[in-house]
Short mmCIF file of C-alpha atoms and ligand atoms in Angstrom, two decimals:
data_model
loop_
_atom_site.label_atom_id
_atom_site.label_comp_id
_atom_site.label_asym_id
_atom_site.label_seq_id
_atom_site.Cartn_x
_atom_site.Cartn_y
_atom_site.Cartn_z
CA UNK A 1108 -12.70 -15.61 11.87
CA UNK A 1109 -10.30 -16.80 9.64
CA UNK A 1110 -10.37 -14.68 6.37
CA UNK A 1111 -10.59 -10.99 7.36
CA UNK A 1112 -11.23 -7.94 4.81
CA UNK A 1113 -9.35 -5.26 5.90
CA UNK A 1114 -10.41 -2.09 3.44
CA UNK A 1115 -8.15 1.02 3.47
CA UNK A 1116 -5.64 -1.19 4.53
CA UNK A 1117 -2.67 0.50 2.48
CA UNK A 1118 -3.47 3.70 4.52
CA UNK A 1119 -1.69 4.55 8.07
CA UNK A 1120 -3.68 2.50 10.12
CA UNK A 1121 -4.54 -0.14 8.20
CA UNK A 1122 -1.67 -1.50 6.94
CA UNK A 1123 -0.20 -1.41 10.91
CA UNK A 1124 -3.40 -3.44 11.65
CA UNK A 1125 -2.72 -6.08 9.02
CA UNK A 1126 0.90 -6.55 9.68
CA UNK A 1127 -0.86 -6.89 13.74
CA UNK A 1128 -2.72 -9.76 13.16
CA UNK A 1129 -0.70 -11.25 10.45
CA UNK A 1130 1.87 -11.83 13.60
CA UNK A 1131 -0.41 -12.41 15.78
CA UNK A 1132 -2.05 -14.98 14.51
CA UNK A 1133 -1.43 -17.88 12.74
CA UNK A 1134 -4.72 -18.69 11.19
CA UNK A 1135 -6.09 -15.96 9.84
CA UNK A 1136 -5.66 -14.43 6.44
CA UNK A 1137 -5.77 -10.90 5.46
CA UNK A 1138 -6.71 -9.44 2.46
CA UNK A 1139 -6.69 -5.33 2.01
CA UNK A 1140 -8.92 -3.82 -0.30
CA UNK A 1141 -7.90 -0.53 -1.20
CA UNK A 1142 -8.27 2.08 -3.85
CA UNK A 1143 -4.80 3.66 -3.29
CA UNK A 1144 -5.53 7.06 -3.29
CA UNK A 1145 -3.07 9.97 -2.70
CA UNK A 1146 -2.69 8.20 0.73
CA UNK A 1147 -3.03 4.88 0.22
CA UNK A 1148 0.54 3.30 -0.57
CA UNK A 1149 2.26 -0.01 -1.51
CA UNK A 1150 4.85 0.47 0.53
CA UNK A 1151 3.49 0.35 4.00
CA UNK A 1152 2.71 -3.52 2.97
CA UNK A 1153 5.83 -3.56 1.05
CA UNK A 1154 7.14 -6.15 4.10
CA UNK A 1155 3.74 -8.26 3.45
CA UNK A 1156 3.73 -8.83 -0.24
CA UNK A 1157 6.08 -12.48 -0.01
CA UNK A 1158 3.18 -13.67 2.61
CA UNK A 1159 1.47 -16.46 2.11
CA UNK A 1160 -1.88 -15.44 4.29
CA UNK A 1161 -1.83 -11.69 2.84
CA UNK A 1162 -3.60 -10.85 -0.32
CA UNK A 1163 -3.88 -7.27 -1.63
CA UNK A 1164 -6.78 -6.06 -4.00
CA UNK A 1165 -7.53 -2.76 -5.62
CA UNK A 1166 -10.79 -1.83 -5.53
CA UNK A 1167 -12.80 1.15 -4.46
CA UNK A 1168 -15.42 0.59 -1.51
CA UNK A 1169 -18.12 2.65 -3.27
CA UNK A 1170 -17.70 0.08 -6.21
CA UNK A 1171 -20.29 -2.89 -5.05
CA UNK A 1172 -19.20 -5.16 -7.86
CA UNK A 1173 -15.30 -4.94 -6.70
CA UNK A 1174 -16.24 -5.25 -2.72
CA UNK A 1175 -18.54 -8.44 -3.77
CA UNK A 1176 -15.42 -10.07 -6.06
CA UNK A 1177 -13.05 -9.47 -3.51
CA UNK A 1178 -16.05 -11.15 -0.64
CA UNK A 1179 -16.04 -13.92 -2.63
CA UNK A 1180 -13.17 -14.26 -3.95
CA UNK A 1181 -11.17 -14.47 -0.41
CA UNK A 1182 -14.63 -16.07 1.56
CA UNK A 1183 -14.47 -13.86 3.72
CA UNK A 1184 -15.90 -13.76 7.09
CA UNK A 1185 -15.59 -10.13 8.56
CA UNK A 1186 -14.80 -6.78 7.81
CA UNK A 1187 -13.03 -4.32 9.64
CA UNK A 1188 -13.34 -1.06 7.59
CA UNK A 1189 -10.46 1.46 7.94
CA UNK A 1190 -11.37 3.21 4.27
CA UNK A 1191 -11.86 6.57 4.50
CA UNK A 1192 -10.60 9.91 3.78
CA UNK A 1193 -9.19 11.03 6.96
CA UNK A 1194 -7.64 14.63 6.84
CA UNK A 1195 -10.10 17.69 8.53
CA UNK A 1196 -8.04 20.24 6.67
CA UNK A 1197 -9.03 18.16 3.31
CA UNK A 1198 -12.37 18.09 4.42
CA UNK A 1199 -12.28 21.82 4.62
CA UNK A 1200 -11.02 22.07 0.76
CA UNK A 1201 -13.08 19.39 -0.84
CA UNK A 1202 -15.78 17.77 1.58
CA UNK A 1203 -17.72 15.65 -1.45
CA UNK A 1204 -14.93 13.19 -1.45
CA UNK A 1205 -15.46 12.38 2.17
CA UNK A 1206 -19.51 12.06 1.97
CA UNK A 1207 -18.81 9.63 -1.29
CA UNK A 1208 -16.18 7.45 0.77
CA UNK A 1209 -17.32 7.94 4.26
CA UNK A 1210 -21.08 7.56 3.69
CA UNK A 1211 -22.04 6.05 1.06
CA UNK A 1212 -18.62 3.54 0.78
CA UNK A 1213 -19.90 2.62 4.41
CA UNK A 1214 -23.19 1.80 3.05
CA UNK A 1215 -21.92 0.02 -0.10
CA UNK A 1216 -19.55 -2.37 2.34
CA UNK A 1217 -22.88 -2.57 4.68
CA UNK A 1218 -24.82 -4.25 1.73
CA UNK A 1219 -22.08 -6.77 0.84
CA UNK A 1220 -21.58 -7.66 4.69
CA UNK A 1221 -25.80 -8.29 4.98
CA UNK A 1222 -25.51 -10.49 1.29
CA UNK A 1223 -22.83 -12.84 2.32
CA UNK A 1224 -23.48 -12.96 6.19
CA UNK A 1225 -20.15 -12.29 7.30
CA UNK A 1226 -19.71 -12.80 11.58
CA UNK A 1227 -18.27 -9.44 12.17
CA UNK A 1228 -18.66 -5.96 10.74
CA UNK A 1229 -16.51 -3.65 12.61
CA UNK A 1230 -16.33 0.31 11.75
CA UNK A 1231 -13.44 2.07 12.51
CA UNK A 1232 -14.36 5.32 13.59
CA UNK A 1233 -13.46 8.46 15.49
CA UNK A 1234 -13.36 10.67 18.28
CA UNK A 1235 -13.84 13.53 16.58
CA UNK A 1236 -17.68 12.32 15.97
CA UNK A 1237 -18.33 13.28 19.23
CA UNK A 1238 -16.95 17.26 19.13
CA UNK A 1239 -15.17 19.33 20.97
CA UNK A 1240 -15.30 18.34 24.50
CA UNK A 1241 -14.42 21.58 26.94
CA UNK A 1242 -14.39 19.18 29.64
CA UNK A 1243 -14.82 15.59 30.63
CA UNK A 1244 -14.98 13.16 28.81
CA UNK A 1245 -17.11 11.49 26.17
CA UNK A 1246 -18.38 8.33 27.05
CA UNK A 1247 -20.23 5.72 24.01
CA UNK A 1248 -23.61 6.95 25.03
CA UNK A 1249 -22.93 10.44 24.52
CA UNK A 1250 -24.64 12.67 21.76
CA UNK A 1251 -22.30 12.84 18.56
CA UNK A 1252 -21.77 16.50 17.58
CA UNK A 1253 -19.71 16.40 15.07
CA UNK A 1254 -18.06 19.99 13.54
CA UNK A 1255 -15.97 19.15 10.65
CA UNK A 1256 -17.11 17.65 7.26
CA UNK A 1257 -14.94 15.00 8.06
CA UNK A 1258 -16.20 13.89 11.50
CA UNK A 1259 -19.80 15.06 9.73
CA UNK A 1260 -18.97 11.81 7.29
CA UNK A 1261 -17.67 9.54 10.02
CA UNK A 1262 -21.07 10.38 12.15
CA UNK A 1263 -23.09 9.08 8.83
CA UNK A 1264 -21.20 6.34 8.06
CA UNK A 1265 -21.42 5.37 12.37
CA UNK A 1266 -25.03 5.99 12.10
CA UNK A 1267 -25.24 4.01 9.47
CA UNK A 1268 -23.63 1.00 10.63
CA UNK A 1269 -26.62 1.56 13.59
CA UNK A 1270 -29.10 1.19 11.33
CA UNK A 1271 -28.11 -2.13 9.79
CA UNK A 1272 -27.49 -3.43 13.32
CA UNK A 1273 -31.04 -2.49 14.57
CA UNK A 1274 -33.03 -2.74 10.97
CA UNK A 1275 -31.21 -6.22 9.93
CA UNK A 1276 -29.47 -7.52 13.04
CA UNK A 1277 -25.96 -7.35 11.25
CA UNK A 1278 -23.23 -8.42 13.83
CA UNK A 1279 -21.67 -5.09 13.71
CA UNK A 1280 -19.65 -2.87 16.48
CA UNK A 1281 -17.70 0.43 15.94
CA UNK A 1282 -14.53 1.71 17.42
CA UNK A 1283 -14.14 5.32 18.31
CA UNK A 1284 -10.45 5.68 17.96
CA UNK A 1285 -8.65 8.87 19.42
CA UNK A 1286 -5.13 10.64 17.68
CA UNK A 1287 -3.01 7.69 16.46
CA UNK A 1288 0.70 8.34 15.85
CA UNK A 1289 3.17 6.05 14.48
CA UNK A 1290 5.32 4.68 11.69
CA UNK A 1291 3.50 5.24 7.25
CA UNK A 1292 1.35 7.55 9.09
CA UNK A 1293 1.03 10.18 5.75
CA UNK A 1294 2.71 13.19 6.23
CA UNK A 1295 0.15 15.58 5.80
CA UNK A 1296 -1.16 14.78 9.17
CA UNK A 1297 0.38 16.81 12.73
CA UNK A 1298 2.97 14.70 14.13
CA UNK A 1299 4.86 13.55 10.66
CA UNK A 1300 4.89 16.91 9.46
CA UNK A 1301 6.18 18.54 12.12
CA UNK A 1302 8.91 15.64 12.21
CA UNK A 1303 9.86 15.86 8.45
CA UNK A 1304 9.80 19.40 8.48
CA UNK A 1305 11.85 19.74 11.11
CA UNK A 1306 14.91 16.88 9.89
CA UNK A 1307 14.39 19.62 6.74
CA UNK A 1308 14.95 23.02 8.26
CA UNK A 1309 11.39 23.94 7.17
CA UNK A 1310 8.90 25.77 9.25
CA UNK A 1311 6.31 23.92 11.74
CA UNK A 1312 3.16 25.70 11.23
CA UNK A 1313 1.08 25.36 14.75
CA UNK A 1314 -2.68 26.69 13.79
CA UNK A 1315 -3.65 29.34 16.43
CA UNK A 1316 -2.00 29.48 19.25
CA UNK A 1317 -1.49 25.73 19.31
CA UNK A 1318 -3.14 25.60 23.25
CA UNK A 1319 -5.46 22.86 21.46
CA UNK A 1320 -5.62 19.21 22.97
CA UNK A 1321 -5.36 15.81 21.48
CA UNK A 1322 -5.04 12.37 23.23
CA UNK A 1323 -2.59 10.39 20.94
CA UNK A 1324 -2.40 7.11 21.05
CA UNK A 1325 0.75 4.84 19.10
CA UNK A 1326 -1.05 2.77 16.46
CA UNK A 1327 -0.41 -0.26 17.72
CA UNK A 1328 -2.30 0.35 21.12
CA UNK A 1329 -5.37 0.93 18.42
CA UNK A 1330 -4.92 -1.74 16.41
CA UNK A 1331 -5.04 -4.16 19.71
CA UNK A 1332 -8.03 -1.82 20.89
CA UNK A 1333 -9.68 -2.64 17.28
CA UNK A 1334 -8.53 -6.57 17.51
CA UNK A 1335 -10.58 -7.24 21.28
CA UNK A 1336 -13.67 -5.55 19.73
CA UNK A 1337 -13.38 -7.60 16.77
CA UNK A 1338 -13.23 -10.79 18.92
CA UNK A 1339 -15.28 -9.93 21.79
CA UNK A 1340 -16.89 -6.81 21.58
CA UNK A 1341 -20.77 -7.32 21.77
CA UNK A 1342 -22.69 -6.70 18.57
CA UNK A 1343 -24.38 -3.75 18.42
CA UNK A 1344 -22.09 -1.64 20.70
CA UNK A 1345 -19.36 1.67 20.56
CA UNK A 1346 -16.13 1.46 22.03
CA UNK A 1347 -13.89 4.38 22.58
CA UNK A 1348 -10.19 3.33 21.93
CA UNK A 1349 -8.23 6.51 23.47
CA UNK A 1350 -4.57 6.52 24.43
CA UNK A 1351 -5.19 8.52 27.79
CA UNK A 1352 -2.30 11.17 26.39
CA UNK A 1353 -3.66 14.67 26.64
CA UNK A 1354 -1.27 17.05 25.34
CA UNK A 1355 -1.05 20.19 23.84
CA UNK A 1356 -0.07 20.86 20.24
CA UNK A 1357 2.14 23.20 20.96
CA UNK A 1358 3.92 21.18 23.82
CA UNK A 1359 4.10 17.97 21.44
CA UNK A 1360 5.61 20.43 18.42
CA UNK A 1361 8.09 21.39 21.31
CA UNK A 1362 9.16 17.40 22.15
CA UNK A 1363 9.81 16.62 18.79
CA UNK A 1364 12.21 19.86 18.41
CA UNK A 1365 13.88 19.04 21.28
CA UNK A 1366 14.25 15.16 20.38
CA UNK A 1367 15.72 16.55 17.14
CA UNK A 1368 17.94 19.14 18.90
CA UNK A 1369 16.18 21.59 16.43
CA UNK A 1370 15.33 25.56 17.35
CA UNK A 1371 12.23 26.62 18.70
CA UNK A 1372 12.54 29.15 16.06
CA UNK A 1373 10.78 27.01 13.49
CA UNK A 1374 7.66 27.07 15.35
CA UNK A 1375 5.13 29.20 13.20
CA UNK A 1376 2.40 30.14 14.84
CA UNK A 1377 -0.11 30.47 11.34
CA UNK A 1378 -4.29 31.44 10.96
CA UNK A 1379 -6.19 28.64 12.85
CA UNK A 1380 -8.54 25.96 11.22
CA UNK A 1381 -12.22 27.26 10.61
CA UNK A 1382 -14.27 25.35 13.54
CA UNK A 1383 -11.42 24.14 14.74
CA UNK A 1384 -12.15 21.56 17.68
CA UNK A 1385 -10.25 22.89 20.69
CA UNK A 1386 -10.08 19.35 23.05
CA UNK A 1387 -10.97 15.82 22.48
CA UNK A 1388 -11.12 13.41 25.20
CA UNK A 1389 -12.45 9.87 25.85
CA UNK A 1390 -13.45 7.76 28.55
CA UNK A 1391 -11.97 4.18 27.23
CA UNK A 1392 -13.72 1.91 30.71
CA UNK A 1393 -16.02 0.18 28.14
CA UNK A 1394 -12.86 -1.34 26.42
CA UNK A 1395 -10.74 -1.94 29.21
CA UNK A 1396 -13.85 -4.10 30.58
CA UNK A 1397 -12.72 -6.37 27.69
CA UNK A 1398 -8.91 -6.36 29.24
CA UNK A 1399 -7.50 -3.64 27.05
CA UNK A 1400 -5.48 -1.31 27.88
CA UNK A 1401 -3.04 0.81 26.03
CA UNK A 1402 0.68 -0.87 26.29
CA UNK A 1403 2.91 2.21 25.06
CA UNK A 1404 3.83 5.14 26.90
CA UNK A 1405 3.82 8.57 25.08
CA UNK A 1406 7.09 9.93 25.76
CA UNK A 1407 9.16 6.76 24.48
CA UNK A 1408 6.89 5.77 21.74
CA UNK A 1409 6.82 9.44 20.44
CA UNK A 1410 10.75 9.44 19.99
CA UNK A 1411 10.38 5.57 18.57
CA UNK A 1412 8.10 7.18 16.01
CA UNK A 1413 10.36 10.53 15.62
CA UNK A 1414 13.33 8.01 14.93
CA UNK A 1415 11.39 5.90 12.65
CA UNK A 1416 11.10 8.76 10.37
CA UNK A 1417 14.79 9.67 10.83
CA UNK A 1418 15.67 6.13 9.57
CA UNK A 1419 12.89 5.67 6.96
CA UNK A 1420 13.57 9.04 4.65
CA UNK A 1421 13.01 6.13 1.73
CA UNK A 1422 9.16 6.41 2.73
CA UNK A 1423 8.25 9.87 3.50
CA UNK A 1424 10.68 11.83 0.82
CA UNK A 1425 9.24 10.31 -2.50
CA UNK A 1426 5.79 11.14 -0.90
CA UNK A 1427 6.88 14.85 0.03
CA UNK A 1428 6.27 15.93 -3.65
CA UNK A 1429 4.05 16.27 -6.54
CA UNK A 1430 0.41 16.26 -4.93
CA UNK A 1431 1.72 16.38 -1.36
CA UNK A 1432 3.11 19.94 -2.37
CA UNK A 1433 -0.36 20.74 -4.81
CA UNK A 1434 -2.04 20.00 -1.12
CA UNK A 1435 0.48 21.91 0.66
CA UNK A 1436 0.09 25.14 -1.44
CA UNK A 1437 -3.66 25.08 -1.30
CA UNK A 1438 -3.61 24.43 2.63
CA UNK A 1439 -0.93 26.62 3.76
CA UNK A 1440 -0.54 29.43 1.30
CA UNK A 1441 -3.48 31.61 2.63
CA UNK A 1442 -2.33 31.77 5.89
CA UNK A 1443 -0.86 34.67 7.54
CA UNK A 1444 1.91 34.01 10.06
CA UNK A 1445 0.57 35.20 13.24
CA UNK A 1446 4.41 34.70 14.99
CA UNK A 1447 7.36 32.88 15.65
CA UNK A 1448 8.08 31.84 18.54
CA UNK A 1449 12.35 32.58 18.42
P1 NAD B 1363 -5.21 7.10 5.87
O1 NAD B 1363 -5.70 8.35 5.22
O2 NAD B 1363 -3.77 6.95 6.17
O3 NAD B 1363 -5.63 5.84 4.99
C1 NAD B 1363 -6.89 5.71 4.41
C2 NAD B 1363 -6.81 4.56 3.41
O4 NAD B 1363 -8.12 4.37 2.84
C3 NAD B 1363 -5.85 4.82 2.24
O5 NAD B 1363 -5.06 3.67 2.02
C4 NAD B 1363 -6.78 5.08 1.07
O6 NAD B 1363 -6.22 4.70 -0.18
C5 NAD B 1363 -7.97 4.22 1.44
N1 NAD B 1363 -9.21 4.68 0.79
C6 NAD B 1363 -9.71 5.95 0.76
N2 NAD B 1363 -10.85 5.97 0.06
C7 NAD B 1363 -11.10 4.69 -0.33
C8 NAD B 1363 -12.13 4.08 -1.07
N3 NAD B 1363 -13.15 4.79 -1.57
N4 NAD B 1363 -12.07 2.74 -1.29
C9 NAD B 1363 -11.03 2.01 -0.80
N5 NAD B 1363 -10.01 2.54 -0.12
C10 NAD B 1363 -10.05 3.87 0.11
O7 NAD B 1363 -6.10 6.96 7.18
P2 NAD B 1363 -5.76 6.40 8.63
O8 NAD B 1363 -5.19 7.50 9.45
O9 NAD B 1363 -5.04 5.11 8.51
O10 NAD B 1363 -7.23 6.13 9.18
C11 NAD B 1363 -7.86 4.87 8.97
C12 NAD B 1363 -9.23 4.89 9.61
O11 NAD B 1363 -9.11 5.18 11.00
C13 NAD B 1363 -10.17 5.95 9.04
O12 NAD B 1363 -11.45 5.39 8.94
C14 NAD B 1363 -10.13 7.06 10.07
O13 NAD B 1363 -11.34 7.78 10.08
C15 NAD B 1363 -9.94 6.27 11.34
N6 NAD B 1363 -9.24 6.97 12.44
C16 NAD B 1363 -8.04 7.58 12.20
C17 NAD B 1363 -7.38 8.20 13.26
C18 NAD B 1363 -6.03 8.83 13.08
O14 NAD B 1363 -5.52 9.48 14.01
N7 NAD B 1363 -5.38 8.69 11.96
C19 NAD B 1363 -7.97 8.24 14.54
C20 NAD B 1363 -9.21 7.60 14.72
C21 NAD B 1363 -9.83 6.98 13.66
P1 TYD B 1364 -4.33 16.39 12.49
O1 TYD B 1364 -3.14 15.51 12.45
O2 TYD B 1364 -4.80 17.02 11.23
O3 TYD B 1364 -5.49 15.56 13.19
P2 TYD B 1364 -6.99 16.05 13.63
O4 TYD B 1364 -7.25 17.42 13.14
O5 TYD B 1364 -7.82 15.03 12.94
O6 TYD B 1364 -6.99 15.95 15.12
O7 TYD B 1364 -4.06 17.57 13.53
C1 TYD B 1364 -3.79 17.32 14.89
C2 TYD B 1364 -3.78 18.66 15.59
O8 TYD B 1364 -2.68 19.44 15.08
C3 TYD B 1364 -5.03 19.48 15.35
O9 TYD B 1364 -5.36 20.21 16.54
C4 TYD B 1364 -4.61 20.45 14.27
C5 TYD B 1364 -3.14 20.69 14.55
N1 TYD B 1364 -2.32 20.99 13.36
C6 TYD B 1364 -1.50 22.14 13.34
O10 TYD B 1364 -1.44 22.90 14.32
N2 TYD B 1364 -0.76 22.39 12.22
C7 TYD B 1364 -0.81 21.59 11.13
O11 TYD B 1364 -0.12 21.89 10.12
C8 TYD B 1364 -1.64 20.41 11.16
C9 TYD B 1364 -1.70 19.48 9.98
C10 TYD B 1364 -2.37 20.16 12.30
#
């Protein structure tokens, strides 16, 4: 695989992928498609733009004429696609976007993958396709039940990558990634807005009583997860990509105040999410059968990642405003503050 399509590539995860195999191989090129939406941003490949094996397109994946200019274009010969709109709290405001991008922008990169017969298709999806899990954990064969329109859209868009596996034999696999934390991760998400908030003095706002569990994983420990898959993963087949980090929100809010040496008085304990999905958890043997495993450990990655946004104010402060506050208002406004916890 030389020339690889990375699409959502100026997002979080993305654009940490890209940079991944840019150093981590010498042959390949990468070329991000990306329609730069309120979270898509220049700047996380602001480091890539001089490179010589890194091209960066505009384009929207629902738009078959720019997916097939960029396939042919670059000759590409796989996909991995990280596009998406990714926040649950979004999903909960304006769920259409998420069926257009997730679904159907799934389908539309599915039809150009079948024309020019690319080697790989890989789908980067999810944990949260499977639903809450009260205990255990979910293993690739397990029944998807998702709860959110967003892990509603991922489901389609995994279940339609199954169908052009098993109708057309496309060389495809999926990756079922769990809570990824890390540096250009947008700050609308958990762990950067408690960490921005709190260099600012400004209140964390933990939904219920913040007893809910994710297993957070650094980004790079994905994007390796997502790179064995993409080289020998077996077509046709899930893998869960989980960091094996089970923590509690409120207990993770409560490391980064401490890292920061900031009071517990800025927890705010604030109305939950609707459906919100108490515990995810995967079972990640399927992928470690392929020699993965994940490389970072939580405690010293998390205050990497906390210091990362101490240094890089230049990234998150310019996106702190305009929309970011539109979406902040609409998101946060309504809720009542249930307690503090001074
Ligand atoms: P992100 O929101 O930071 O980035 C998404 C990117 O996709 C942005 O650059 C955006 O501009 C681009 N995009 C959105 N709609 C597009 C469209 N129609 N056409 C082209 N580009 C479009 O998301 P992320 O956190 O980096 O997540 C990337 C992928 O990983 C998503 O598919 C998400 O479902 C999956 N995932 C995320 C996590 C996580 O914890 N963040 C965990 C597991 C899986
Ligand atoms: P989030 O980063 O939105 O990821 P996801 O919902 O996809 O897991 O949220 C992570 C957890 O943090 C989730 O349980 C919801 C919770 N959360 C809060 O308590 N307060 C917040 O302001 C946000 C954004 C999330």
């Amino acid at each position: 695989m030389k020339n690889i399509l990375v699409t959502g590539g100026a997002g979080f995860i993305g654009s940490n992928f890209a940079r991944y195999l840019l150093n981590k191989y010498d042959s390949c090129r990468i070329v991000v498609l990306d329609k730069l939406t309120y979270a898509g941003n220049l700047d996380n490949l602001k480091d890539l733009a001089g490179n010589a094996r890194f091209a960066f397109v505009q384009g929207d994946i629902c738009d078959a004429a720019a997916v097939d200019g960029a396939m042919r274009e670059h000759a590409i010969d796989a996909i991995v696609n990280f596009a998406a709109e990714t926040h649950v709290d979004r999903s909960l405001i304006e769920p259409g976007a998420f069926i257009t991008t997730d679904v159907f922008g799934t389908y539309v990169l599915l039809e150009a993958a079948k024309r020019f017969g690319v080697e790989r298709y890989l789908q980067v999806s999810t944990d949260e396709v499977y639903g809450e899990v009260a205990e255990g954990s979910s293993t690739e064969g397990d029944h998807i039940m998702p709860r959110s329109p967003y892990a509603a859209s991922k489901a389609g868009g995994d279940l339609m990558v199954r169908a052009y596996f098993v109708s057309f034999g496309l060389p495809v696999t999926i990756t079922r990634g769990s809570n990824n934390y890390g540096p250009f991760q947008y700050p609308e998400k958990f762990i950067p807005l408690f960490i921005t908030n709190a260099i600012d003095d400004l209140p964390l706002p933990v939904y219920g009583d913040g007893k809910q569990v994710r297993d957070w994983i650094y980004v790079l420990d994905h994007c390796e997860g997502i790179d064995t898959v993409l080289r020998r993963g077996e077509v046709g087949e899930v893998y869960n990509v989980g960091g094996g980090n089970e923590r509690y929100n409120i207990d993770v809010a409560g490391k980064i105040l401490a890292y920061l040496g900031k009071p517990s008085s800025l927890l705010q304990h604030v109305t939950d999410r609707p459906g919100h999905d108490r515990r995810y958890s995967l079972n990640c043997d399927k992928l470690k059968g392929l020699g993965w495993e994940p490389r970072h450990d939580f405690d010293s990655a998390m205050e990497e990642t906390i210091s990362w946004y101490q240094h890089n104010e230049w990234w998150w402060r310019k996106i702190k405003s305009g929309e970011f506050m539109d979406y902040y208002r609409r998101n946060y406004a309504h809720r009542s503050v249930l307690s503090s916890d001074a």
